[in-house]
């Protein structure tokens, strides 16, 4: 009796979970399905249309006219640089804010956290003028610098929360063993904060991988553009190559999904660790 | 232990990716000089044999034709490439963005007083007025464009105080496309009067067929349609202009009557189901998939007859007629306007070179001929001499409609003032058609918006 009930509930759980998984995966299937359709097939009467003939041409167009390979590498370079630099900076700063005592610590922390409420759009023009005066426009650096700046507040928010949960006793014993600040930070704190680092990295990756407005404002050269520009290559004022757009979107989605899958375990740890603090 | 290993592997992976990315990026920037946009063209160094003296000039060219491989964008790029081959001392750097990002970036450029040498403009106050008011555009020498066969009046939108500040590139007008086969199957002929149009709609609705596809969500076709509806009632396109200038009030009876007619038409289900949530592509595909019998759209859709995304059956059956006539207004009264064009920045260091390029571009056998052959729209220049006789039936019908036009609406109402006005006008139309506001309130909304701009 007991075992059949348990088996029954297991089956129900499995069915429910499968349904949820299907709902989660469906948009992805949709995306890939659409990337093989002719532009004329879109917005038809059927919801999910199986292509009569797979339009591999969409991908060929994406790679040649849409310049996906070049833009992909640009995006990867910008995003990974941002993710790594902001993770390191956020870790170091968070350590300084949670473990060290210094004058104006509180106000400085608040000042940095204020960054979270600044909308990107408000910074476009001032940044453009500044970069223009410094003759720095049209360079990937003009993206990386503001991206890092916008990443730091939210990264620190997560990181400081996580650091509070680490007992100070560990560091005390490290000091007794003769460790300096950097040894403590990189050999003791860094391995312990991995879940938090994974969390902020995934968050930042997804945010900046899809960023368009700043890239649109600061970049001019074709060779420097990032992936979202590829989609634009297939939309005219009065025309759209939907098939190729979906092919580009599939290419854009894959790295985000991979990145998420790679770090998903750490990610849940990072978020829950912050949640059950204290 | 195992966990530690995978972590290191991950770190290594990330580092390798970063390294690869950095390498490829360097490769990209170092070859930045060549315009790799289109087919490879000889680099200046290779083709300078005859005339090495003129100084090297770089012109920045900013356009809203983001697609460089098809249609207008391709023609534009082809002319640019051709120019750089003929004049090796001139390098033209193209920056191409889509409409909305384009408009956003123009604002950024103008606020730093740093507009590109040559840029696309729309000869409509909602776009060009702020640029003119701040003296950001250079005035052009009208005489140098005199012999290029531009259609009369096409420069009007680009002029201020008797000087011209831009060159028009295309003529746009709104027609009614229809599917001949769907009409024949239902024993119908293309509507020539508004009354016939209503009958056609009733028949199609009776057979559960969508009558007219339109991109109601985008909002901009609706005010042009209002212009038509109003004109067919009053007999003149001036009514709208008078309203805009304040010589009439939008709350006057005729405007309300026009709005009522639109509402009646919508209530009679003249438009396809869900037309207010359909964007451009959705409306176009609805028509192309033969799920609607008609399509209210601009002349630039001539390529419907050749678009291989749609069935051959459809391509052979697509045709166009002018918007149906009324008792007081013939079908030759056309809602038409001159939209896009090019201007030169007042701050440009190479104004002369830039204007030389525009002159080159608009030589009749270039822009006008090339866009006609590419089936990418109707040029703002006379192009009869380029008709080969091999045009599609649809193209011929469109030329016929344009050439027999007896009056033109000019800039559509929503583009006739500020950006904010445009949004208000488009919203008002949508609200009217969903029944959120009455025709009287609609008229009042237009009046309020217009009075702010007068």
PDB file of C-alpha atoms in Angstrom, chain A:
ATOM      1  CA  UNK A   1       0.000   0.000   0.000  1.00  0.00           C
ATOM      2  CA  UNK A   2       2.597   2.449   1.104  1.00  0.00           C
ATOM      3  CA  UNK A   3       4.899   1.702  -1.810  1.00  0.00           C
ATOM      4  CA  UNK A   4       2.183   1.993  -4.440  1.00  0.00           C
ATOM      5  CA  UNK A   5       1.195   5.346  -3.026  1.00  0.00           C
ATOM      6  CA  UNK A   6       4.742   6.502  -3.120  1.00  0.00           C
ATOM      7  CA  UNK A   7       5.075   5.271  -6.665  1.00  0.00           C
ATOM      8  CA  UNK A   8       1.838   7.029  -7.583  1.00  0.00           C
ATOM      9  CA  UNK A   9       2.982  10.337  -6.217  1.00  0.00           C
ATOM     10  CA  UNK A  10       6.271   9.874  -8.004  1.00  0.00           C
ATOM     11  CA  UNK A  11       4.485   9.450 -11.302  1.00  0.00           C
ATOM     12  CA  UNK A  12       2.371  12.549 -10.680  1.00  0.00           C
ATOM     13  CA  UNK A  13       5.494  14.487  -9.822  1.00  0.00           C
ATOM     14  CA  UNK A  14       7.162  13.254 -12.983  1.00  0.00           C
ATOM     15  CA  UNK A  15       4.197  14.254 -15.142  1.00  0.00           C
ATOM     16  CA  UNK A  16       3.933  17.690 -13.564  1.00  0.00           C
ATOM     17  CA  UNK A  17       7.660  18.283 -13.863  1.00  0.00           C
ATOM     18  CA  UNK A  18       7.680  17.125 -17.492  1.00  0.00           C
ATOM     19  CA  UNK A  19       4.855  19.515 -18.276  1.00  0.00           C
ATOM     20  CA  UNK A  20       6.735  22.382 -16.667  1.00  0.00           C
ATOM     21  CA  UNK A  21       9.919  21.430 -18.504  1.00  0.00           C
ATOM     22  CA  UNK A  22       8.025  21.343 -21.774  1.00  0.00           C
ATOM     23  CA  UNK A  23       6.600  24.796 -21.184  1.00  0.00           C
ATOM     24  CA  UNK A  24      10.094  26.040 -20.379  1.00  0.00           C
ATOM     25  CA  UNK A  25      11.675  24.482 -23.422  1.00  0.00           C
ATOM     26  CA  UNK A  26       8.894  25.337 -25.825  1.00  0.00           C
ATOM     27  CA  UNK A  27      10.054  28.878 -26.685  1.00  0.00           C
ATOM     28  CA  UNK A  28      13.419  27.419 -27.590  1.00  0.00           C
ATOM     29  CA  UNK A  29      11.852  24.847 -29.902  1.00  0.00           C
ATOM     30  CA  UNK A  30       9.753  27.611 -31.348  1.00  0.00           C
ATOM     31  CA  UNK A  31      12.804  29.745 -31.974  1.00  0.00           C
ATOM     32  CA  UNK A  32      14.678  26.964 -33.723  1.00  0.00           C
ATOM     33  CA  UNK A  33      11.623  25.900 -35.693  1.00  0.00           C
ATOM     34  CA  UNK A  34      11.080  29.462 -36.920  1.00  0.00           C
ATOM     35  CA  UNK A  35      14.698  29.776 -37.961  1.00  0.00           C
ATOM     36  CA  UNK A  36      14.072  27.144 -40.631  1.00  0.00           C
ATOM     37  CA  UNK A  37      10.971  28.748 -42.137  1.00  0.00           C
ATOM     38  CA  UNK A  38      10.609  30.978 -45.158  1.00  0.00           C
ATOM     39  CA  UNK A  39       9.835  34.594 -44.298  1.00  0.00           C
ATOM     40  CA  UNK A  40       6.521  34.239 -46.071  1.00  0.00           C
ATOM     41  CA  UNK A  41       5.457  31.427 -43.739  1.00  0.00           C
ATOM     42  CA  UNK A  42       5.387  33.598 -40.650  1.00  0.00           C
ATOM     43  CA  UNK A  43       2.233  34.836 -38.934  1.00  0.00           C
ATOM     44  CA  UNK A  44       0.158  32.179 -40.641  1.00  0.00           C
ATOM     45  CA  UNK A  45      -2.829  30.454 -39.182  1.00  0.00           C
ATOM     46  CA  UNK A  46      -0.879  27.652 -37.525  1.00  0.00           C
ATOM     47  CA  UNK A  47       1.014  28.179 -34.303  1.00  0.00           C
ATOM     48  CA  UNK A  48       3.994  25.914 -34.855  1.00  0.00           C
ATOM     49  CA  UNK A  49       4.592  25.272 -38.499  1.00  0.00           C
ATOM     50  CA  UNK A  50       6.830  22.457 -39.656  1.00  0.00           C
ATOM     51  CA  UNK A  51       8.955  23.732 -42.565  1.00  0.00           C
ATOM     52  CA  UNK A  52       8.218  22.115 -45.912  1.00  0.00           C
ATOM     53  CA  UNK A  53      11.862  22.360 -46.794  1.00  0.00           C
ATOM     54  CA  UNK A  54      14.415  23.356 -44.208  1.00  0.00           C
ATOM     55  CA  UNK A  55      15.664  26.821 -45.059  1.00  0.00           C
ATOM     56  CA  UNK A  56      19.354  26.435 -44.319  1.00  0.00           C
ATOM     57  CA  UNK A  57      19.695  29.547 -46.414  1.00  0.00           C
ATOM     58  CA  UNK A  58      18.560  31.520 -43.356  1.00  0.00           C
ATOM     59  CA  UNK A  59      21.731  30.486 -41.565  1.00  0.00           C
ATOM     60  CA  UNK A  60      23.846  31.103 -44.646  1.00  0.00           C
ATOM     61  CA  UNK A  61      22.339  34.597 -44.836  1.00  0.00           C
ATOM     62  CA  UNK A  62      22.935  35.148 -41.146  1.00  0.00           C
ATOM     63  CA  UNK A  63      26.587  34.227 -41.523  1.00  0.00           C
ATOM     64  CA  UNK A  64      27.276  36.173 -44.717  1.00  0.00           C
ATOM     65  CA  UNK A  65      24.968  39.210 -44.816  1.00  0.00           C
ATOM     66  CA  UNK A  66      24.396  39.279 -41.079  1.00  0.00           C
ATOM     67  CA  UNK A  67      28.126  38.894 -40.368  1.00  0.00           C
ATOM     68  CA  UNK A  68      27.422  36.674 -37.404  1.00  0.00           C
ATOM     69  CA  UNK A  69      30.995  35.318 -36.986  1.00  0.00           C
ATOM     70  CA  UNK A  70      32.633  38.762 -36.624  1.00  0.00           C
ATOM     71  CA  UNK A  71      29.891  40.156 -34.438  1.00  0.00           C
ATOM     72  CA  UNK A  72      29.857  37.007 -32.362  1.00  0.00           C
ATOM     73  CA  UNK A  73      33.535  37.329 -31.512  1.00  0.00           C
ATOM     74  CA  UNK A  74      33.098  41.021 -30.703  1.00  0.00           C
ATOM     75  CA  UNK A  75      30.216  40.231 -28.394  1.00  0.00           C
ATOM     76  CA  UNK A  76      32.137  37.423 -26.762  1.00  0.00           C
ATOM     77  CA  UNK A  77      35.183  39.597 -26.198  1.00  0.00           C
ATOM     78  CA  UNK A  78      33.198  42.490 -24.750  1.00  0.00           C
ATOM     79  CA  UNK A  79      30.963  40.348 -22.586  1.00  0.00           C
ATOM     80  CA  UNK A  80      33.633  38.056 -21.176  1.00  0.00           C
ATOM     81  CA  UNK A  81      35.963  40.941 -20.406  1.00  0.00           C
ATOM     82  CA  UNK A  82      33.129  42.679 -18.629  1.00  0.00           C
ATOM     83  CA  UNK A  83      32.127  39.572 -16.720  1.00  0.00           C
ATOM     84  CA  UNK A  84      35.640  38.751 -15.536  1.00  0.00           C
ATOM     85  CA  UNK A  85      36.748  42.272 -14.654  1.00  0.00           C
ATOM     86  CA  UNK A  86      33.547  43.114 -12.861  1.00  0.00           C
ATOM     87  CA  UNK A  87      33.622  39.853 -10.893  1.00  0.00           C
ATOM     88  CA  UNK A  88      37.175  40.507  -9.697  1.00  0.00           C
ATOM     89  CA  UNK A  89      36.455  44.150  -8.878  1.00  0.00           C
ATOM     90  CA  UNK A  90      33.203  43.326  -7.121  1.00  0.00           C
ATOM     91  CA  UNK A  91      34.894  40.655  -5.023  1.00  0.00           C
ATOM     92  CA  UNK A  92      37.713  42.949  -3.944  1.00  0.00           C
ATOM     93  CA  UNK A  93      35.416  45.846  -3.208  1.00  0.00           C
ATOM     94  CA  UNK A  94      32.918  43.721  -1.351  1.00  0.00           C
ATOM     95  CA  UNK A  95      35.699  42.384   0.812  1.00  0.00           C
ATOM     96  CA  UNK A  96      36.821  45.892   1.605  1.00  0.00           C
ATOM     97  CA  UNK A  97      33.295  46.898   2.505  1.00  0.00           C
ATOM     98  CA  UNK A  98      32.366  43.910   4.632  1.00  0.00           C
ATOM     99  CA  UNK A  99      35.623  43.069   6.393  1.00  0.00           C
ATOM    100  CA  UNK A 100      37.618  46.254   6.668  1.00  0.00           C
ATOM    101  CA  UNK A 101      36.880  49.269   8.780  1.00  0.00           C
ATOM    102  CA  UNK A 102      37.619  52.633   7.323  1.00  0.00           C
ATOM    103  CA  UNK A 103      36.350  56.184   7.338  1.00  0.00           C
ATOM    104  CA  UNK A 104      33.369  56.951   5.068  1.00  0.00           C
ATOM    105  CA  UNK A 105      32.821  53.256   4.500  1.00  0.00           C
ATOM    106  CA  UNK A 106      29.042  53.585   4.810  1.00  0.00           C
ATOM    107  CA  UNK A 107      28.593  56.610   2.538  1.00  0.00           C
ATOM    108  CA  UNK A 108      30.898  55.134  -0.112  1.00  0.00           C
ATOM    109  CA  UNK A 109      28.973  51.893  -0.123  1.00  0.00           C
ATOM    110  CA  UNK A 110      25.684  53.782  -0.462  1.00  0.00           C
ATOM    111  CA  UNK A 111      27.149  55.868  -3.236  1.00  0.00           C
ATOM    112  CA  UNK A 112      28.079  52.786  -5.225  1.00  0.00           C
ATOM    113  CA  UNK A 113      24.718  51.169  -4.591  1.00  0.00           C
ATOM    114  CA  UNK A 114      23.045  54.312  -5.965  1.00  0.00           C
ATOM    115  CA  UNK A 115      24.310  53.135  -9.340  1.00  0.00           C
ATOM    116  CA  UNK A 116      21.572  50.539  -9.359  1.00  0.00           C
ATOM    117  CA  UNK A 117      18.851  53.136  -9.775  1.00  0.00           C
ATOM    118  CA  UNK A 118      20.477  54.964 -12.677  1.00  0.00           C
ATOM    119  CA  UNK A 119      18.843  54.030 -15.973  1.00  0.00           C
ATOM    120  CA  UNK A 120      21.189  53.309 -18.859  1.00  0.00           C
ATOM    121  CA  UNK A 121      19.405  55.767 -21.122  1.00  0.00           C
ATOM    122  CA  UNK A 122      20.239  58.689 -18.880  1.00  0.00           C
ATOM    123  CA  UNK A 123      23.954  58.041 -19.314  1.00  0.00           C
ATOM    124  CA  UNK A 124      24.015  57.706 -23.089  1.00  0.00           C
ATOM    125  CA  UNK A 125      24.436  61.328 -24.016  1.00  0.00           C
ATOM    126  CA  UNK A 126      26.940  62.341 -21.309  1.00  0.00           C
ATOM    127  CA  UNK A 127      29.008  59.275 -22.079  1.00  0.00           C
ATOM    128  CA  UNK A 128      28.864  59.966 -25.792  1.00  0.00           C
ATOM    129  CA  UNK A 129      30.056  63.540 -25.259  1.00  0.00           C
ATOM    130  CA  UNK A 130      32.814  62.394 -22.949  1.00  0.00           C
ATOM    131  CA  UNK A 131      34.052  59.637 -25.237  1.00  0.00           C
ATOM    132  CA  UNK A 132      33.825  62.016 -28.163  1.00  0.00           C
ATOM    133  CA  UNK A 133      35.989  64.613 -26.409  1.00  0.00           C
ATOM    134  CA  UNK A 134      38.514  61.966 -25.439  1.00  0.00           C
ATOM    135  CA  UNK A 135      38.480  60.698 -29.015  1.00  0.00           C
ATOM    136  CA  UNK A 136      37.609  57.256 -27.795  1.00  0.00           C
ATOM    137  CA  UNK A 137      34.445  56.613 -29.765  1.00  0.00           C
ATOM    138  CA  UNK A 138      34.160  53.615 -32.021  1.00  0.00           C
ATOM    139  CA  UNK A 139      36.265  51.307 -29.901  1.00  0.00           C
ATOM    140  CA  UNK A 140      35.183  48.228 -27.997  1.00  0.00           C
ATOM    141  CA  UNK A 141      36.547  49.825 -24.845  1.00  0.00           C
ATOM    142  CA  UNK A 142      33.746  52.363 -24.960  1.00  0.00           C
ATOM    143  CA  UNK A 143      31.391  49.477 -24.322  1.00  0.00           C
ATOM    144  CA  UNK A 144      33.446  47.589 -21.787  1.00  0.00           C
ATOM    145  CA  UNK A 145      33.966  50.538 -19.446  1.00  0.00           C
ATOM    146  CA  UNK A 146      30.298  51.467 -18.987  1.00  0.00           C
ATOM    147  CA  UNK A 147      29.288  47.812 -18.919  1.00  0.00           C
ATOM    148  CA  UNK A 148      31.644  47.193 -16.010  1.00  0.00           C
ATOM    149  CA  UNK A 149      30.434  50.328 -14.281  1.00  0.00           C
ATOM    150  CA  UNK A 150      26.837  49.195 -14.540  1.00  0.00           C
ATOM    151  CA  UNK A 151      27.715  45.660 -13.427  1.00  0.00           C
ATOM    152  CA  UNK A 152      29.439  46.634 -10.215  1.00  0.00           C
ATOM    153  CA  UNK A 153      26.528  47.808  -8.033  1.00  0.00           C
ATOM    154  CA  UNK A 154      24.369  44.730  -8.544  1.00  0.00           C
ATOM    155  CA  UNK A 155      27.390  42.410  -8.343  1.00  0.00           C
ATOM    156  CA  UNK A 156      28.441  43.986  -5.082  1.00  0.00           C
ATOM    157  CA  UNK A 157      24.920  43.750  -3.757  1.00  0.00           C
ATOM    158  CA  UNK A 158      24.972  39.977  -4.209  1.00  0.00           C
ATOM    159  CA  UNK A 159      28.604  39.577  -3.205  1.00  0.00           C
ATOM    160  CA  UNK A 160      28.418  41.510   0.070  1.00  0.00           C
ATOM    161  CA  UNK A 161      25.343  39.516   1.057  1.00  0.00           C
ATOM    162  CA  UNK A 162      27.250  36.325   0.450  1.00  0.00           C
ATOM    163  CA  UNK A 163      30.417  37.455   2.222  1.00  0.00           C
ATOM    164  CA  UNK A 164      28.457  38.217   5.375  1.00  0.00           C
ATOM    165  CA  UNK A 165      27.644  34.518   5.621  1.00  0.00           C
ATOM    166  CA  UNK A 166      31.292  33.460   5.729  1.00  0.00           C
ATOM    167  CA  UNK A 167      32.471  33.138   9.346  1.00  0.00           C
ATOM    168  CA  UNK A 168      35.308  35.476  10.250  1.00  0.00           C
ATOM    169  CA  UNK A 169      37.003  32.708  12.235  1.00  0.00           C
ATOM    170  CA  UNK A 170      38.376  31.289   9.006  1.00  0.00           C
ATOM    171  CA  UNK A 171      40.185  34.505   8.204  1.00  0.00           C
ATOM    172  CA  UNK A 172      41.398  34.858  11.764  1.00  0.00           C
ATOM    173  CA  UNK A 173      43.068  31.485  11.596  1.00  0.00           C
ATOM    174  CA  UNK A 174      44.550  32.415   8.224  1.00  0.00           C
ATOM    175  CA  UNK A 175      46.042  35.521   9.756  1.00  0.00           C
ATOM    176  CA  UNK A 176      47.510  33.469  12.563  1.00  0.00           C
ATOM    177  CA  UNK A 177      49.107  31.317   9.865  1.00  0.00           C
ATOM    178  CA  UNK A 178      50.667  34.486   8.471  1.00  0.00           C
ATOM    179  CA  UNK A 179      48.488  35.259   5.468  1.00  0.00           C
ATOM    180  CA  UNK A 180      48.285  38.830   4.087  1.00  0.00           C
ATOM    181  CA  UNK A 181      45.214  40.567   2.706  1.00  0.00           C
ATOM    182  CA  UNK A 182      45.682  39.340  -0.854  1.00  0.00           C
ATOM    183  CA  UNK A 183      46.453  35.795   0.216  1.00  0.00           C
ATOM    184  CA  UNK A 184      43.259  35.768   2.277  1.00  0.00           C
ATOM    185  CA  UNK A 185      41.260  37.273  -0.540  1.00  0.00           C
ATOM    186  CA  UNK A 186      42.425  35.087  -3.394  1.00  0.00           C
ATOM    187  CA  UNK A 187      43.318  31.837  -1.652  1.00  0.00           C
ATOM    188  CA  UNK A 188      40.635  31.676   1.001  1.00  0.00           C
ATOM    189  CA  UNK A 189      37.728  33.978   0.171  1.00  0.00           C
ATOM    190  CA  UNK A 190      37.710  33.473  -3.605  1.00  0.00           C
ATOM    191  CA  UNK A 191      37.198  29.685  -3.508  1.00  0.00           C
ATOM    192  CA  UNK A 192      34.481  30.094  -0.888  1.00  0.00           C
ATOM    193  CA  UNK A 193      32.574  32.748  -2.832  1.00  0.00           C
ATOM    194  CA  UNK A 194      32.446  30.755  -6.025  1.00  0.00           C
ATOM    195  CA  UNK A 195      28.637  30.416  -5.950  1.00  0.00           C
ATOM    196  CA  UNK A 196      28.281  34.191  -5.641  1.00  0.00           C
ATOM    197  CA  UNK A 197      30.812  34.777  -8.400  1.00  0.00           C
ATOM    198  CA  UNK A 198      28.927  32.354 -10.635  1.00  0.00           C
ATOM    199  CA  UNK A 199      25.680  34.159  -9.891  1.00  0.00           C
ATOM    200  CA  UNK A 200      26.953  37.614 -10.749  1.00  0.00           C
ATOM    201  CA  UNK A 201      28.789  36.283 -13.798  1.00  0.00           C
ATOM    202  CA  UNK A 202      25.688  34.676 -15.246  1.00  0.00           C
ATOM    203  CA  UNK A 203      23.598  37.759 -14.494  1.00  0.00           C
ATOM    204  CA  UNK A 204      26.144  40.050 -16.093  1.00  0.00           C
ATOM    205  CA  UNK A 205      26.682  37.763 -19.034  1.00  0.00           C
ATOM    206  CA  UNK A 206      23.006  37.653 -19.912  1.00  0.00           C
ATOM    207  CA  UNK A 207      22.571  41.404 -19.439  1.00  0.00           C
ATOM    208  CA  UNK A 208      25.494  42.465 -21.618  1.00  0.00           C
ATOM    209  CA  UNK A 209      25.279  39.739 -24.199  1.00  0.00           C
ATOM    210  CA  UNK A 210      21.968  41.227 -25.322  1.00  0.00           C
ATOM    211  CA  UNK A 211      22.818  44.895 -24.845  1.00  0.00           C
ATOM    212  CA  UNK A 212      22.004  47.114 -27.781  1.00  0.00           C
ATOM    213  CA  UNK A 213      21.405  50.766 -26.892  1.00  0.00           C
ATOM    214  CA  UNK A 214      24.922  51.593 -25.777  1.00  0.00           C
ATOM    215  CA  UNK A 215      26.478  49.640 -28.624  1.00  0.00           C
ATOM    216  CA  UNK A 216      24.213  51.482 -31.015  1.00  0.00           C
ATOM    217  CA  UNK A 217      25.284  54.839 -29.641  1.00  0.00           C
ATOM    218  CA  UNK A 218      29.027  54.357 -29.262  1.00  0.00           C
ATOM    219  CA  UNK A 219      29.970  52.173 -32.213  1.00  0.00           C
ATOM    220  CA  UNK A 220      30.254  53.235 -35.819  1.00  0.00           C
ATOM    221  CA  UNK A 221      32.494  50.768 -37.652  1.00  0.00           C
ATOM    222  CA  UNK A 222      31.001  47.666 -39.151  1.00  0.00           C
ATOM    223  CA  UNK A 223      33.893  45.591 -37.833  1.00  0.00           C
ATOM    224  CA  UNK A 224      33.283  46.458 -34.214  1.00  0.00           C
ATOM    225  CA  UNK A 225      29.577  45.859 -33.933  1.00  0.00           C
ATOM    226  CA  UNK A 226      28.064  43.296 -31.612  1.00  0.00           C
ATOM    227  CA  UNK A 227      25.578  40.526 -32.253  1.00  0.00           C
ATOM    228  CA  UNK A 228      22.279  42.397 -31.848  1.00  0.00           C
ATOM    229  CA  UNK A 229      23.247  44.411 -34.935  1.00  0.00           C
ATOM    230  CA  UNK A 230      23.009  41.249 -37.016  1.00  0.00           C
ATOM    231  CA  UNK A 231      19.262  41.130 -36.570  1.00  0.00           C
ATOM    232  CA  UNK A 232      19.009  44.657 -37.833  1.00  0.00           C
ATOM    233  CA  UNK A 233      20.658  43.683 -41.084  1.00  0.00           C
ATOM    234  CA  UNK A 234      17.515  41.819 -41.964  1.00  0.00           C
ATOM    235  CA  UNK A 235      14.960  44.508 -41.297  1.00  0.00           C
ATOM    236  CA  UNK A 236      14.373  47.263 -43.771  1.00  0.00           C
ATOM    237  CA  UNK A 237      11.941  50.122 -43.381  1.00  0.00           C
ATOM    238  CA  UNK A 238       9.289  48.118 -45.172  1.00  0.00           C
ATOM    239  CA  UNK A 239      10.664  44.616 -45.299  1.00  0.00           C
ATOM    240  CA  UNK A 240      11.840  41.919 -43.008  1.00  0.00           C
ATOM    241  CA  UNK A 241      13.695  38.697 -43.559  1.00  0.00           C
ATOM    242  CA  UNK A 242      12.146  36.931 -40.580  1.00  0.00           C
ATOM    243  CA  UNK A 243      13.764  33.575 -41.274  1.00  0.00           C
ATOM    244  CA  UNK A 244      17.265  35.015 -41.135  1.00  0.00           C
ATOM    245  CA  UNK A 245      16.373  37.059 -38.055  1.00  0.00           C
ATOM    246  CA  UNK A 246      15.361  33.911 -36.228  1.00  0.00           C
ATOM    247  CA  UNK A 247      18.537  32.188 -37.377  1.00  0.00           C
ATOM    248  CA  UNK A 248      20.545  35.046 -35.872  1.00  0.00           C
ATOM    249  CA  UNK A 249      18.506  34.890 -32.683  1.00  0.00           C
ATOM    250  CA  UNK A 250      19.217  31.187 -32.387  1.00  0.00           C
ATOM    251  CA  UNK A 251      22.929  31.930 -32.685  1.00  0.00           C
ATOM    252  CA  UNK A 252      22.593  34.609 -30.014  1.00  0.00           C
ATOM    253  CA  UNK A 253      20.640  32.379 -27.652  1.00  0.00           C
ATOM    254  CA  UNK A 254      23.018  29.428 -27.677  1.00  0.00           C
ATOM    255  CA  UNK A 255      25.890  30.992 -25.679  1.00  0.00           C
ATOM    256  CA  UNK A 256      23.520  32.338 -23.040  1.00  0.00           C
ATOM    257  CA  UNK A 257      22.006  28.895 -22.604  1.00  0.00           C
ATOM    258  CA  UNK A 258      25.428  27.212 -22.474  1.00  0.00           C
ATOM    259  CA  UNK A 259      26.692  29.740 -19.958  1.00  0.00           C
ATOM    260  CA  UNK A 260      23.635  29.207 -17.824  1.00  0.00           C
ATOM    261  CA  UNK A 261      23.844  25.425 -17.988  1.00  0.00           C
ATOM    262  CA  UNK A 262      27.529  25.451 -17.063  1.00  0.00           C
ATOM    263  CA  UNK A 263      26.961  27.491 -13.940  1.00  0.00           C
ATOM    264  CA  UNK A 264      23.451  26.506 -13.010  1.00  0.00           C
ATOM    265  CA  UNK A 265      24.463  24.505  -9.925  1.00  0.00           C
ATOM    266  CA  UNK A 266      26.643  27.288  -8.559  1.00  0.00           C
ATOM    267  CA  UNK A 267      23.937  29.739  -9.415  1.00  0.00           C
ATOM    268  CA  UNK A 268      21.287  28.121  -7.255  1.00  0.00           C
ATOM    269  CA  UNK A 269      23.809  27.847  -4.434  1.00  0.00           C
ATOM    270  CA  UNK A 270      24.663  31.527  -4.745  1.00  0.00           C
ATOM    271  CA  UNK A 271      21.077  32.668  -4.649  1.00  0.00           C
ATOM    272  CA  UNK A 272      19.939  30.384  -1.835  1.00  0.00           C
ATOM    273  CA  UNK A 273      23.014  31.172   0.233  1.00  0.00           C
ATOM    274  CA  UNK A 274      22.035  34.800   0.197  1.00  0.00           C
ATOM    275  CA  UNK A 275      18.456  33.934   1.017  1.00  0.00           C
ATOM    276  CA  UNK A 276      18.963  31.906   4.197  1.00  0.00           C
ATOM    277  CA  UNK A 277      21.524  34.279   5.627  1.00  0.00           C
ATOM    278  CA  UNK A 278      21.698  34.577   9.415  1.00  0.00           C
TER     279      UNK A 278
END
